[in-house]
Each structure stands twice: as structure tokens, then as C-alpha cells.
CSV table of C-alpha atoms and ligand atoms in Angstrom, one decimal:
chain,number,residue,atom,x,y,z
A,156,MET,CA,-67.7,-7.6,-211.9
A,157,PRO,CA,-67.7,-4.3,-213.9
A,158,ASP,CA,-66.0,-4.7,-217.3
A,159,ASP,CA,-64.8,-1.2,-217.8
A,160,ALA,CA,-61.5,0.5,-217.0
A,161,VAL,CA,-63.3,2.8,-214.6
A,162,THR,CA,-62.4,2.6,-210.9
A,163,MET,CA,-63.6,4.7,-208.0
A,164,GLU,CA,-60.1,6.1,-207.6
A,165,LYS,CA,-60.3,7.5,-211.2
A,166,ILE,CA,-63.7,9.1,-210.5
A,167,VAL,CA,-62.5,10.6,-207.2
A,168,SER,CA,-59.4,12.0,-208.8
A,169,LEU,CA,-61.3,13.5,-211.8
A,170,CYS,CA,-63.9,15.0,-209.4
A,171,LYS,CA,-61.2,16.7,-207.4
A,172,ARG,CA,-59.1,17.7,-210.5
A,173,ARG,CA,-62.1,19.4,-212.2
A,174,GLY,CA,-63.8,20.6,-209.0
A,175,PHE,CA,-67.0,18.4,-209.1
A,176,VAL,CA,-66.7,17.1,-205.6
A,177,PHE,CA,-64.1,17.4,-202.9
A,178,GLN,CA,-63.5,16.5,-199.3
A,179,SER,CA,-65.4,18.7,-196.9
A,180,SER,CA,-63.5,21.0,-194.4
A,181,GLU,CA,-60.3,20.1,-196.2
A,182,ILE,CA,-58.2,22.8,-194.6
A,183,TYR,CA,-58.9,21.2,-191.2
A,184,GLY,CA,-57.9,17.8,-192.5
A,185,GLY,CA,-61.4,16.9,-193.7
A,186,LEU,CA,-64.4,15.6,-191.9
A,187,ALA,CA,-64.8,11.8,-192.5
A,188,SER,CA,-67.0,10.9,-195.4
A,189,THR,CA,-68.5,14.3,-195.9
A,190,TYR,CA,-68.1,16.0,-199.3
A,191,ASP,CA,-68.6,19.4,-200.9
A,192,TYR,CA,-69.8,19.9,-204.4
A,193,GLY,CA,-67.9,22.5,-206.5
A,194,HIS,CA,-69.2,24.3,-209.6
A,195,TYR,CA,-69.5,21.5,-212.1
A,196,GLY,CA,-70.7,19.1,-209.4
A,197,VAL,CA,-73.5,21.5,-208.4
A,198,LEU,CA,-74.5,21.9,-212.0
A,199,LEU,CA,-74.5,18.1,-212.6
A,200,LYS,CA,-76.5,17.2,-209.5
A,201,SER,CA,-78.9,20.0,-210.2
A,202,ASN,CA,-79.5,18.6,-213.6
A,203,VAL,CA,-80.1,15.1,-212.2
A,204,LYS,CA,-82.7,16.6,-209.8
A,205,ALA,CA,-84.2,18.7,-212.5
A,206,GLU,CA,-84.6,15.7,-214.7
A,207,TRP,CA,-86.3,13.8,-211.8
A,208,TRP,CA,-88.7,16.7,-211.3
A,209,ARG,CA,-89.4,16.8,-215.0
A,210,SER,CA,-90.2,13.2,-215.1
A,211,VAL,CA,-92.1,12.7,-211.9
A,212,VAL,CA,-94.1,16.0,-211.8
A,213,GLN,CA,-93.9,18.1,-214.9
A,214,GLU,CA,-94.7,15.2,-217.3
A,215,ARG,CA,-97.4,13.7,-215.2
A,216,ASP,CA,-100.7,15.0,-213.9
A,217,ASP,CA,-101.0,12.8,-210.8
A,218,THR,CA,-98.2,14.2,-208.7
A,219,VAL,CA,-97.4,17.4,-206.8
A,220,ALA,CA,-94.3,18.8,-205.2
A,221,LEU,CA,-93.5,19.4,-201.6
A,222,ASP,CA,-90.6,20.8,-199.6
A,223,ALA,CA,-91.0,19.9,-195.9
A,224,ALA,CA,-88.7,21.0,-193.1
A,225,ILE,CA,-85.7,18.9,-192.1
A,226,LEU,CA,-86.6,19.2,-188.4
A,227,MET,CA,-89.9,17.6,-187.6
A,228,HIS,CA,-92.0,17.0,-184.5
A,229,PRO,CA,-90.3,14.3,-182.5
A,230,ARG,CA,-93.5,12.2,-182.3
A,231,THR,CA,-93.0,11.7,-186.1
A,232,TRP,CA,-90.2,9.3,-185.4
A,233,GLU,CA,-92.1,7.4,-182.8
A,234,ALA,CA,-95.0,6.9,-185.2
A,235,SER,CA,-92.7,6.0,-188.1
A,236,GLY,CA,-90.9,3.4,-186.0
A,237,HIS,CA,-87.5,5.1,-186.5
A,238,LEU,CA,-86.9,5.8,-182.8
A,239,GLU,CA,-87.4,2.1,-182.1
A,240,GLY,CA,-86.2,0.3,-185.2
A,241,PHE,CA,-84.0,2.5,-187.4
A,242,THR,CA,-80.9,0.6,-186.3
A,243,ASP,CA,-78.1,-1.3,-187.8
A,244,PRO,CA,-76.4,-4.1,-186.0
A,245,LEU,CA,-73.0,-2.8,-184.9
A,246,VAL,CA,-70.1,-5.1,-184.1
A,247,GLN,CA,-66.7,-3.9,-182.9
A,248,CYS,CA,-63.3,-5.6,-183.3
A,249,LEU,CA,-62.0,-6.9,-179.9
A,250,GLY,CA,-58.6,-7.5,-181.4
A,251,LYS,CA,-55.9,-5.1,-182.5
A,252,CYS,CA,-57.7,-2.7,-184.8
A,253,LYS,CA,-60.9,-1.9,-182.8
A,254,ARG,CA,-62.7,-1.1,-186.1
A,255,ARG,CA,-66.5,-1.1,-186.2
A,256,TRP,CA,-68.5,-3.0,-188.8
A,257,ARG,CA,-72.1,-3.7,-189.8
A,258,GLU,CA,-72.8,-7.3,-188.9
A,259,ASP,CA,-75.4,-7.6,-191.7
A,260,HIS,CA,-72.8,-6.6,-194.3
A,261,LEU,CA,-70.2,-9.1,-192.9
A,262,ARG,CA,-72.9,-11.8,-193.1
A,263,GLU,CA,-73.2,-11.3,-196.8
A,264,ASP,CA,-69.7,-12.7,-197.2
A,265,THR,CA,-69.9,-15.3,-194.4
A,266,PRO,CA,-73.5,-16.5,-194.2
A,267,GLU,CA,-72.7,-19.3,-191.7
A,268,GLY,CA,-70.4,-19.6,-188.7
A,269,GLU,CA,-68.4,-17.2,-186.6
A,270,LEU,CA,-67.5,-13.8,-188.0
A,271,LYS,CA,-64.0,-12.3,-187.7
A,272,CYS,CA,-62.8,-8.8,-188.2
A,273,PRO,CA,-62.1,-8.4,-191.9
A,274,GLU,CA,-59.2,-5.9,-191.1
A,275,CYS,CA,-57.1,-7.8,-188.6
A,276,GLY,CA,-58.9,-11.2,-188.0
A,277,GLY,CA,-59.7,-10.3,-184.4
A,278,ASP,CA,-62.8,-11.5,-182.6
A,279,LEU,CA,-65.9,-9.4,-182.8
A,280,SER,CA,-68.2,-8.1,-180.0
A,281,GLU,CA,-71.8,-9.2,-179.8
A,282,PRO,CA,-74.0,-7.1,-182.2
A,283,ARG,CA,-75.6,-4.1,-180.7
A,284,ASN,CA,-78.5,-2.2,-182.3
A,285,PHE,CA,-77.2,1.3,-183.2
A,286,ASN,CA,-79.7,4.0,-184.0
A,287,LEU,CA,-78.7,5.9,-187.1
A,288,MET,CA,-80.6,9.1,-186.4
A,289,PHE,CA,-78.6,12.3,-185.6
A,290,GLU,CA,-79.9,14.0,-182.5
A,291,THR,CA,-79.9,17.7,-181.7
A,292,HIS,CA,-81.7,20.1,-179.4
A,293,MET,CA,-84.1,22.9,-180.2
A,294,GLY,CA,-84.0,26.1,-178.1
A,295,PRO,CA,-81.6,27.1,-175.4
A,296,VAL,CA,-82.2,24.3,-172.9
A,297,GLN,CA,-80.8,20.9,-173.7
A,298,ASP,CA,-83.2,18.5,-171.9
A,299,GLU,CA,-85.3,15.6,-173.1
A,300,GLY,CA,-88.2,17.9,-174.0
A,301,SER,CA,-86.0,19.8,-176.5
A,302,GLN,CA,-84.7,16.8,-178.3
A,303,VAL,CA,-85.2,16.7,-182.1
A,304,PHE,CA,-83.7,14.7,-184.9
A,305,LEU,CA,-82.3,15.5,-188.3
A,306,ARG,CA,-84.6,13.5,-190.6
A,307,PRO,CA,-83.1,10.2,-191.8
A,308,GLU,CA,-85.4,10.3,-194.8
A,309,THR,CA,-87.6,12.8,-196.5
A,310,ALA,CA,-90.6,10.5,-196.7
A,311,GLN,CA,-92.1,11.3,-193.3
A,312,GLY,CA,-92.4,15.0,-194.3
A,313,ILE,CA,-94.7,13.7,-197.0
A,314,PHE,CA,-96.9,11.5,-194.8
A,315,VAL,CA,-97.5,14.1,-192.2
A,316,ASN,CA,-98.6,16.5,-194.9
A,317,PHE,CA,-100.9,14.0,-196.7
A,318,LYS,CA,-104.1,15.7,-195.6
A,319,ASN,CA,-102.9,19.2,-196.3
A,320,VAL,CA,-101.7,18.4,-199.7
A,321,MET,CA,-104.7,16.3,-200.7
A,322,GLN,CA,-107.0,19.2,-199.9
A,323,PHE,CA,-105.0,22.0,-201.5
A,324,ALA,CA,-104.0,20.0,-204.6
A,325,ARG,CA,-107.6,18.7,-205.0
A,326,LYS,CA,-106.3,15.3,-205.7
A,327,ARG,CA,-107.8,11.8,-205.1
A,328,PRO,CA,-105.9,8.6,-205.1
A,329,PRO,CA,-104.1,7.5,-207.2
A,330,PHE,CA,-101.9,10.6,-206.7
A,331,GLY,CA,-98.4,11.2,-205.5
A,332,ILE,CA,-96.3,13.7,-203.6
A,333,ALA,CA,-92.7,14.3,-204.6
A,334,GLN,CA,-89.9,15.8,-202.6
A,335,VAL,CA,-86.2,16.4,-202.9
A,336,GLY,CA,-84.1,17.2,-199.8
A,337,LYS,CA,-81.3,16.4,-197.4
A,338,ALA,CA,-81.4,13.4,-195.1
A,339,PHE,CA,-79.0,12.4,-192.4
A,340,ARG,CA,-77.9,9.0,-191.1
A,341,ASN,CA,-75.1,8.3,-188.7
A,342,GLU,CA,-73.9,5.4,-190.9
A,343,ILE,CA,-71.6,2.9,-189.2
A,344,THR,CA,-69.6,2.3,-192.3
A,345,PRO,CA,-69.8,5.2,-194.8
A,346,GLY,CA,-67.7,4.8,-197.9
A,347,ASN,CA,-67.2,4.5,-201.6
A,348,PHE,CA,-67.0,8.3,-202.1
A,349,VAL,CA,-70.5,9.9,-202.2
A,350,PHE,CA,-72.2,6.4,-202.4
A,351,ARG,CA,-72.7,6.2,-198.7
A,352,THR,CA,-72.3,9.4,-196.6
A,353,ARG,CA,-73.8,10.7,-193.4
A,354,GLU,CA,-75.5,13.7,-195.1
A,355,PHE,CA,-77.1,13.1,-198.5
A,356,GLU,CA,-79.9,14.1,-200.7
A,357,GLN,CA,-82.9,12.0,-201.5
A,358,MET,CA,-85.5,12.2,-204.2
A,359,GLU,CA,-88.7,10.5,-203.0
A,360,ILE,CA,-92.2,10.0,-204.1
A,361,GLU,CA,-95.0,8.7,-201.9
A,362,PHE,CA,-97.7,7.6,-204.3
A,363,PHE,CA,-101.1,7.0,-202.6
A,364,VAL,CA,-103.4,4.5,-204.2
A,365,PRO,CA,-106.7,2.6,-203.5
A,366,PRO,CA,-105.6,-0.6,-201.6
A,367,ASP,CA,-106.7,-3.0,-204.4
A,368,ASP,CA,-104.5,-1.2,-207.0
A,369,ALA,CA,-101.3,-1.2,-205.0
A,370,VAL,CA,-99.6,-4.2,-206.7
A,371,GLU,CA,-100.3,-2.8,-210.1
A,372,TRP,CA,-99.0,0.6,-209.3
A,373,HIS,CA,-95.9,-1.0,-207.7
A,374,GLY,CA,-95.2,-2.6,-211.0
A,375,ARG,CA,-95.8,0.6,-213.0
A,376,TRP,CA,-93.4,2.6,-210.8
A,377,MET,CA,-90.7,0.0,-211.2
A,378,GLU,CA,-91.0,0.3,-215.0
A,379,ASP,CA,-91.2,4.1,-215.0
A,380,ARG,CA,-88.2,4.5,-212.7
A,381,MET,CA,-86.0,2.1,-214.7
A,382,ARG,CA,-86.9,3.9,-217.9
A,383,TRP,CA,-85.8,7.2,-216.3
A,384,TYR,CA,-82.3,6.0,-215.9
A,385,THR,CA,-82.1,4.5,-219.4
A,386,ASP,CA,-83.7,7.6,-221.0
A,387,LEU,CA,-80.9,9.6,-219.5
A,388,GLY,CA,-78.4,7.4,-221.3
A,389,MET,CA,-77.5,4.9,-218.5
A,390,ARG,CA,-76.5,1.6,-220.1
A,391,SER,CA,-79.3,-0.9,-219.5
A,392,ASP,CA,-76.7,-3.8,-219.1
A,393,HIS,CA,-75.4,-1.9,-216.0
A,394,LEU,CA,-78.8,-1.6,-214.4
A,395,GLN,CA,-80.9,-4.3,-212.8
A,396,LEU,CA,-84.0,-4.6,-210.7
A,397,ARG,CA,-83.5,-6.9,-207.6
A,398,LYS,CA,-86.4,-8.1,-205.6
A,399,HIS,CA,-85.9,-8.2,-201.8
A,400,GLY,CA,-86.1,-11.6,-200.2
A,401,GLU,CA,-88.6,-12.2,-197.3
A,402,ASP,CA,-85.8,-11.8,-194.7
A,403,GLU,CA,-84.7,-8.4,-196.2
A,404,LEU,CA,-88.1,-6.7,-196.2
A,405,SER,CA,-88.6,-3.8,-193.8
A,406,HIS,CA,-91.3,-4.2,-191.2
A,407,TYR,CA,-93.7,-2.0,-193.2
A,408,SER,CA,-93.2,-3.4,-196.6
A,409,SER,CA,-95.0,-6.2,-198.4
A,410,ALA,CA,-92.7,-6.0,-201.4
A,411,THR,CA,-89.6,-4.0,-202.3
A,412,SER,CA,-87.3,-4.0,-205.3
A,413,ASP,CA,-84.1,-2.1,-205.7
A,414,ILE,CA,-82.8,-0.6,-208.8
A,415,GLU,CA,-79.1,-1.5,-208.8
A,416,TYR,CA,-76.2,-0.1,-210.8
A,417,LEU,CA,-73.0,-2.0,-211.6
A,418,PHE,CA,-70.6,0.4,-209.7
A,419,PRO,CA,-66.8,-0.4,-209.7
A,420,MET,CA,-67.4,-2.1,-206.3
A,421,GLY,CA,-70.2,-4.3,-207.8
A,422,TRP,CA,-73.9,-4.2,-208.0
A,423,SER,CA,-75.3,-1.7,-205.5
A,424,GLU,CA,-78.6,0.0,-204.7
A,425,LEU,CA,-79.5,3.3,-206.5
A,426,GLU,CA,-83.1,3.4,-205.6
A,427,GLY,CA,-85.6,1.4,-203.6
A,428,ILE,CA,-89.2,0.9,-204.7
A,429,ALA,CA,-91.4,-0.3,-201.9
A,430,ASN,CA,-95.0,-1.2,-201.5
A,431,ARG,CA,-95.6,0.1,-198.0
A,432,GLY,CA,-99.2,-0.7,-197.6
A,433,ASP,CA,-101.2,1.5,-195.2
A,434,PHE,CA,-98.5,1.4,-192.5
A,435,ASP,CA,-97.4,5.0,-192.6
A,436,LEU,CA,-100.8,6.7,-192.7
A,437,THR,CA,-102.2,4.4,-190.1
A,438,GLN,CA,-99.4,5.0,-187.7
A,439,HIS,CA,-99.5,8.8,-188.1
A,440,ALA,CA,-103.3,8.7,-187.7
A,441,LYS,CA,-102.8,6.8,-184.5
A,442,PHE,CA,-100.1,9.0,-183.0
A,443,SER,CA,-101.6,12.4,-184.2
A,444,ARG,CA,-105.3,11.4,-183.7
A,445,GLU,CA,-106.0,12.9,-187.1
A,446,LYS,CA,-108.0,11.0,-189.7
A,447,LEU,CA,-105.7,10.2,-192.5
A,448,GLU,CA,-107.9,8.7,-195.1
A,449,TYR,CA,-109.7,9.4,-198.3
A,450,VAL,CA,-113.4,10.0,-198.4
A,451,ASP,CA,-115.1,9.9,-201.7
A,452,PRO,CA,-117.4,13.0,-201.9
A,453,GLY,CA,-119.9,11.2,-204.1
A,454,SER,CA,-120.3,7.8,-202.7
A,455,GLY,CA,-119.0,8.5,-199.2
A,456,GLU,CA,-116.7,5.5,-199.5
A,457,ARG,CA,-113.7,5.8,-197.3
A,458,PHE,CA,-110.3,4.1,-197.2
A,459,VAL,CA,-106.7,4.5,-196.0
A,460,PRO,CA,-104.7,4.7,-199.2
A,461,HIS,CA,-101.8,2.3,-199.7
A,462,VAL,CA,-98.4,3.8,-200.6
A,463,ILE,CA,-95.9,3.0,-203.3
A,464,GLU,CA,-92.6,4.6,-202.6
A,465,PRO,CA,-89.9,5.1,-205.2
A,466,SER,CA,-86.9,6.5,-203.1
A,467,ALA,CA,-83.8,7.5,-204.9
A,468,GLY,CA,-80.5,9.1,-203.8
A,469,ALA,CA,-79.5,12.3,-205.7
A,470,ASP,CA,-75.8,11.8,-204.8
A,471,ARG,CA,-75.8,8.1,-205.6
A,472,GLY,CA,-77.6,8.8,-208.9
A,473,THR,CA,-75.1,11.5,-209.8
A,474,LEU,CA,-72.2,9.2,-209.0
A,475,ALA,CA,-73.7,6.4,-211.1
A,476,PHE,CA,-74.2,8.8,-214.1
A,477,MET,CA,-70.5,9.8,-213.7
A,478,VAL,CA,-69.3,6.2,-213.6
A,479,ASP,CA,-71.5,5.3,-216.5
A,480,ALA,CA,-70.2,8.3,-218.5
A,481,TYR,CA,-66.5,7.9,-217.7
A,482,ASP,CA,-64.4,6.9,-220.7
A,483,GLU,CA,-60.8,6.9,-221.8
A,484,GLU,CA,-59.5,6.7,-225.4
A,485,GLU,CA,-56.4,7.3,-227.4
A,486,ILE,CA,-56.7,9.9,-230.1
A,487,GLU,CA,-53.7,10.5,-232.4
A,488,GLY,CA,-51.4,9.1,-229.8
A,489,ARG,CA,-52.8,11.1,-226.9
A,490,GLU,CA,-55.0,9.8,-224.2
A,491,ARG,CA,-58.2,11.6,-223.5
A,492,VAL,CA,-60.5,11.2,-220.6
A,493,VAL,CA,-64.1,12.0,-221.5
A,494,LEU,CA,-67.4,12.1,-219.6
A,495,ARG,CA,-70.0,11.0,-222.1
A,496,PHE,CA,-73.0,12.5,-220.3
A,497,HIS,CA,-76.4,12.7,-221.8
A,498,PRO,CA,-76.4,16.3,-223.1
A,499,ARG,CA,-79.3,17.2,-220.7
A,500,LEU,CA,-77.2,16.1,-217.7
A,501,ALA,CA,-73.9,17.7,-218.8
A,502,PRO,CA,-73.0,20.7,-216.5
A,503,VAL,CA,-72.0,22.8,-219.5
A,504,LYS,CA,-73.6,22.3,-222.9
A,505,VAL,CA,-71.3,24.2,-225.2
A,506,ALA,CA,-67.8,25.8,-225.0
A,507,VAL,CA,-66.9,28.6,-227.3
A,508,LEU,CA,-63.2,28.8,-228.0
A,509,PRO,CA,-61.3,31.2,-230.2
A,510,LEU,CA,-58.6,29.3,-232.1
A,511,MET,CA,-56.1,32.0,-231.7
A,512,ASN,CA,-55.8,34.9,-229.3
A,513,LYS,CA,-55.6,37.5,-232.1
A,514,GLU,CA,-57.3,38.9,-235.2
A,515,GLY,CA,-60.3,39.8,-233.2
A,516,GLN,CA,-61.1,36.1,-232.7
A,517,PRO,CA,-61.5,36.3,-228.8
A,518,GLU,CA,-63.9,39.3,-229.2
A,519,LYS,CA,-65.9,37.5,-231.8
A,520,ALA,CA,-66.0,34.3,-229.7
A,521,ARG,CA,-67.1,36.3,-226.7
A,522,GLU,CA,-70.0,37.6,-228.7
A,523,VAL,CA,-71.1,34.1,-229.8
A,524,TYR,CA,-70.8,32.9,-226.2
A,525,THR,CA,-72.8,35.8,-224.8
A,526,ASP,CA,-75.6,35.0,-227.2
A,527,LEU,CA,-75.5,31.2,-226.5
A,528,ARG,CA,-75.5,31.5,-222.7
A,529,LYS,CA,-79.0,33.0,-222.9
A,530,ARG,CA,-80.2,29.7,-224.3
A,531,MET,CA,-78.1,27.2,-222.3
A,532,PRO,CA,-75.1,26.9,-219.9
A,533,ALA,CA,-72.1,27.8,-221.9
A,534,GLU,CA,-68.4,28.5,-221.3
A,535,PHE,CA,-65.9,30.8,-222.9
A,536,ASP,CA,-62.2,29.8,-222.7
A,537,THR,CA,-59.1,31.5,-224.1
A,538,GLY,CA,-56.5,29.8,-221.8
A,539,GLY,CA,-54.0,27.5,-223.3
A,540,SER,CA,-53.7,25.6,-226.6
A,541,ILE,CA,-56.9,24.6,-228.4
A,542,GLY,CA,-56.1,20.9,-227.6
A,543,LYS,CA,-55.7,21.6,-224.0
A,544,ARG,CA,-59.0,23.6,-223.8
A,545,TYR,CA,-60.8,20.7,-225.5
A,546,ARG,CA,-59.4,18.2,-223.1
A,547,ARG,CA,-60.7,20.3,-220.2
A,548,GLN,CA,-64.2,20.4,-221.8
A,549,ASP,CA,-64.1,16.6,-222.5
A,550,GLU,CA,-63.3,16.0,-218.8
A,551,ILE,CA,-66.3,17.9,-217.7
A,552,GLY,CA,-68.5,16.3,-220.3
A,553,THR,CA,-69.3,19.3,-222.5
A,554,PRO,CA,-71.1,17.8,-225.5
A,555,TRP,CA,-70.4,20.5,-228.0
A,556,GLY,CA,-67.5,22.8,-228.8
A,557,VAL,CA,-67.6,25.9,-231.0
A,558,THR,CA,-64.3,27.2,-232.5
A,559,VAL,CA,-64.0,30.7,-233.8
A,560,ASP,CA,-61.2,30.8,-236.4
A,561,HIS,CA,-59.8,32.8,-239.3
A,562,GLN,CA,-62.6,31.9,-241.6
A,563,THR,CA,-65.2,33.1,-239.0
A,564,MET,CA,-63.9,36.6,-239.4
A,565,GLU,CA,-64.6,36.4,-243.1
A,566,ASP,CA,-68.0,34.6,-243.3
A,567,ASP,CA,-69.5,34.4,-239.9
A,568,THR,CA,-69.4,30.6,-239.7
A,569,VAL,CA,-67.8,28.5,-236.9
A,570,THR,CA,-66.8,24.9,-236.5
A,571,LEU,CA,-69.0,22.8,-234.3
A,572,ARG,CA,-67.3,19.8,-232.7
A,573,ASP,CA,-69.1,16.8,-231.2
A,574,ARG,CA,-67.6,15.4,-228.0
A,575,ASP,CA,-68.3,11.8,-228.8
A,576,SER,CA,-67.8,11.3,-232.5
A,577,LEU,CA,-65.3,14.2,-232.8
A,578,ASP,CA,-67.1,15.2,-236.0
A,579,GLN,CA,-66.5,18.8,-237.0
A,580,SER,CA,-68.9,20.6,-239.1
A,581,ARG,CA,-69.2,24.2,-240.3
A,582,ILE,CA,-72.2,26.2,-239.3
A,583,ALA,CA,-73.4,29.8,-239.6
A,584,ILE,CA,-73.4,31.6,-236.3
A,585,ALA,CA,-77.0,32.7,-237.0
A,586,ASP,CA,-78.1,29.0,-237.0
A,587,LEU,CA,-76.0,27.9,-234.0
A,588,GLY,CA,-78.5,28.4,-231.1
A,589,GLU,CA,-81.3,26.6,-232.9
A,590,GLU,CA,-79.1,23.7,-233.9
A,591,LEU,CA,-77.8,23.2,-230.4
A,592,GLU,CA,-81.3,23.3,-229.0
A,593,ARG,CA,-82.4,20.8,-231.5
A,594,ARG,CA,-79.6,18.5,-230.5
A,595,LEU,CA,-80.3,19.0,-226.8
A,596,ALA,CA,-83.9,17.8,-227.3
A,597,ALA,CA,-83.1,14.8,-229.4
A,598,PRO,CA,-83.1,11.2,-228.0
A,599,TRP,CA,-79.6,10.1,-227.1
A,600,THR,CA,-77.9,6.8,-226.6
A,601,SER,CA,-74.5,6.4,-224.9
A,602,PRO,CA,-71.7,5.7,-227.4
A,603,LYS,CA,-70.4,3.2,-224.7
A,604,THR,CA,-73.4,1.0,-225.4
A,605,GLY,CA,-72.7,-2.4,-227.0
B,84,LIG,P1,-78.5,1.0,-198.0
B,84,LIG,O1,-79.0,-0.4,-197.9
B,84,LIG,O2,-77.5,1.3,-199.1
B,84,LIG,O3,-78.1,1.5,-196.6
B,84,LIG,P2,-81.2,1.8,-197.7
B,84,LIG,O4,-81.9,0.6,-198.3
B,84,LIG,O5,-81.1,2.0,-196.2
B,84,LIG,O6,-79.8,1.9,-198.3
B,84,LIG,P3,-83.2,3.6,-198.3
B,84,LIG,O7,-83.6,3.8,-196.9
B,84,LIG,O8,-84.1,2.7,-199.2
B,84,LIG,O9,-81.8,3.1,-198.4
B,84,LIG,O10,-83.0,5.0,-199.0
B,84,LIG,C1,-83.4,5.3,-200.3
B,84,LIG,C2,-82.2,5.8,-201.1
B,84,LIG,O11,-81.5,6.9,-200.5
B,84,LIG,C3,-81.1,4.8,-201.4
B,84,LIG,O12,-81.5,4.0,-202.5
B,84,LIG,C4,-79.9,5.6,-201.7
B,84,LIG,O13,-80.0,6.1,-203.1
B,84,LIG,C5,-80.2,6.8,-200.8
B,84,LIG,N1,-79.3,6.7,-199.6
B,84,LIG,C6,-79.7,6.0,-198.5
B,84,LIG,N2,-78.7,6.1,-197.6
B,84,LIG,C7,-77.7,6.8,-198.1
B,84,LIG,C8,-76.4,7.2,-197.7
B,84,LIG,N3,-75.9,7.0,-196.5
B,84,LIG,N4,-75.6,8.0,-198.6
B,84,LIG,C9,-76.1,8.3,-199.8
B,84,LIG,N5,-77.3,7.9,-200.2
B,84,LIG,C10,-78.1,7.2,-199.4
């Protein structure tokens, strides 16, 4: 089990207190397991997504970006197998509480024998396959012909665009298409805050390769994706790669490994990396009657590329980065809660605080802030004692604090405070922007490591 003092309750309460994430539709009593992201939550999740784009597109020359529509032609879901097979086995308590459960989850704790309701001990119904796709209608008439689905994954938007993209991007396998977007699943048992919700964001890559190279590329992507998390400061002893057993594999996959994080509730999936073979392109070719293959212009050789799919959750990732960053410590008899984010993930990079609300300090601090915010997300705060203002910044994970004080008014220097070491150094205002940019670009290791 996780070794730290961090619990999901603490994360939920910090998220609410500081406006990262809160219950959706709260004034109406909330809508079960849907959440809204407030200011700092939006900035944090945007940074997670931006780092993903940076790593999978900007810093490579074999992937391109795509943003496909959420609503897709209904045949898509026949071809992909979702209409038929995207189901979870649902059982309902026949006893007192009538709660619904996923049978496969209950089996994890009771591999053999009869299952009972974990809540009240009642008998359970026979399992029934429950399709997780949300259904809606397009146009004014609600009949079978107008039925469409909210996509349960972003991946299919990539497969149906394979041909388009390959032509426009002038790519040949091995190459990949990357996409970030919302997906919807009518989960039977959502829970653990934003870990499992019915509306969430995915960050997916479909990487198309010559069939003979699929195993090698699967290995490379597992390494690359693990490194992404650790490069962003996630502790490596809280990350693991778990290979799916034969009985766990989806119908299309010849091998899948999950990147798992040690959440407060135990090891849980962050990202799945699957070798999907030629299943998707073959299916869509069959249903659309389009040829979805690669033809070498020189040799005329043709093949249906195999697909490696690294599929990550933006909300789950954001939650994991929060859990990993959460820390409590006592400083001079006072407890402080601090989010030790990698500076590139931190919602705000620098806070500029006047020590006192007089002697021109607030005006000077505002000048420094106005200058800095052109370079990076910055905040200016005059409300409350300096200690209180720093505690607020610590709780949102701001890596650096700049204090404008009496001496600033004499020599144009400020104090620069480091969130983790609490070191304070004196620096000329003229050098501040460059110094912070240098720190932002430097490699970083979590002080919680070890
Ligand atoms: P699980 O076993 O947790 O239901 P899955 O194996 O069905 O997940 P995939 O279909 O592989 O998930 O989806 C890829 C990624 O999308 C997951 O690793 C996760 O990060 C994210 N994801 C999937 N379902 C949800 C959800 N209900 N809420 C939040 N994120 C999700």
C-alpha cells in the first residue's frame, strides 16, 4: 500500500479549497461523479496536456496532430466492435441495498465461489452485459436512424482519418497520429474522484508500423511513455508497468501493458499501451469499403499497418501528478501543505508579493509582476500576512516566490524563495526573468524521492 500520508480525502479537500476541481452542478446538489475544473485545475491539466503534446509531437518527427469530432458516423462503432462488445458485466444486489457492481471487479477479491454484495452481503443477480456507450439523437426526429453515440474513446477518430492524414502529412509507416479530447463512458461504478468518471479526457496516439516491427515499437513506446512520467518528476518507485494476462486482453490486442501509479487506493491504471495488430484498419476497411493500407510508391509493396496505441487519461494523469506532489511538513512549529510539482506542471510559476502594503512596495511589486507575466504565468498578491500568502502559493504548488521589501526600494533587488528548499536569495530585478526561465528549463527531481 502507499507509504505516504496522502489520502484521497486530502486531495479532494485541497482541490476544493484552492479551486482546482469541484463537484459539477453543485447548486443543484451535484451530478454524480462529474467534476468541474476551476482556475488552477484548468492550468494544471493544460500543462499536463501541453507536456504530452511536446513529448509526442513537438520533440518527434514521426507523429502529427489531429482533433476529430466527438460525434461520429454510427457505423464506426459497429466496425470497432463497441456496439457489440464494449460492455461491462453488471450485477445488482438482490438484498437490501440494491446497489450495482461490476462483476469483474468483485472477482478480483473473490476469484472462486459465490459472490455477495460487498455493501450488505445480499445475493447478487446474474451478470448482464451493460453497454457503456452514451446514446443520443441527431436532428429533430428521434428514431433508430438518428441514433448517434458520444465517443467512448478518441482512438476511432484517428483510425477513420488514417488515409486522409497519411496523404496530407506525407508520412509512411512508422508514423503516428496523436489526439487529445473528451470521451464518455456510462461507467457502472465511477469513483475515486476524477480517477473514474463518466466524462473524461484522453490523450491517445495510434502509431502505425510495418507488421514485422510491431513488437519492437511496442517496447519502445512503453519505455518512452514511462520516461515521460518520470521526466515530469513522478517518483519511479510509484510507477510500474504491468503486463496483461491472456484472460485480460481485449479481443483486438496481442499484448497490452498498463502503466500503473500507486494511488492512495493502491496500484491503478494510468495509461494502457496496446499492440492492436491490424484489427482496426481491417475492420474499418471492411465496413467502409475504403482501402486502408500503405502502398510503397517505389516498390509497389502494400501492407495494412499494425498499430501500437499508447492511451492515457488526462484527468487520471493530473490526479496522479497531484497525489505524487502532495506533501505536508512542519516548519517552525506550523504545518504547511505543499504541492511539489515539477515547475513545468505548476499552474503558476512565480508569485510576486510586497512584504508590506506601504512605502511604494505594492506598486513596485506590481511592476515586477507585470514584467514577469509576459514570460510565464505569474501572480501578484497583497492580501494578508506574508506567511499566509506563501502558504496559499505552497498549496497551489508555485515553485518560486519573489518578495519586494524595504531594500528593494533602495537597490532594485528582491528576495527569491524556493518552494521546496525554502532557500532565499537576493537577486537584481533586472536578472529575475532570465534566472526563472533558466530554472524552468533545468532538469528536476522530486524532493520526495528517496
Ligand atoms: P479501466 O480498466 O480503468 O476501466 P480501461 O482499461 O477501460 O480502464 P482504456 O480503455 O485503456 O481504459 O482507456 C485508456 C485510458 O483512458 C485509461 O488508462 C485511463 O487513463 C483513461 N480512462 C478510461 N476510462 C476512464 C474513466 N472512466 N475516467 C477517467 N479516465 C478514464
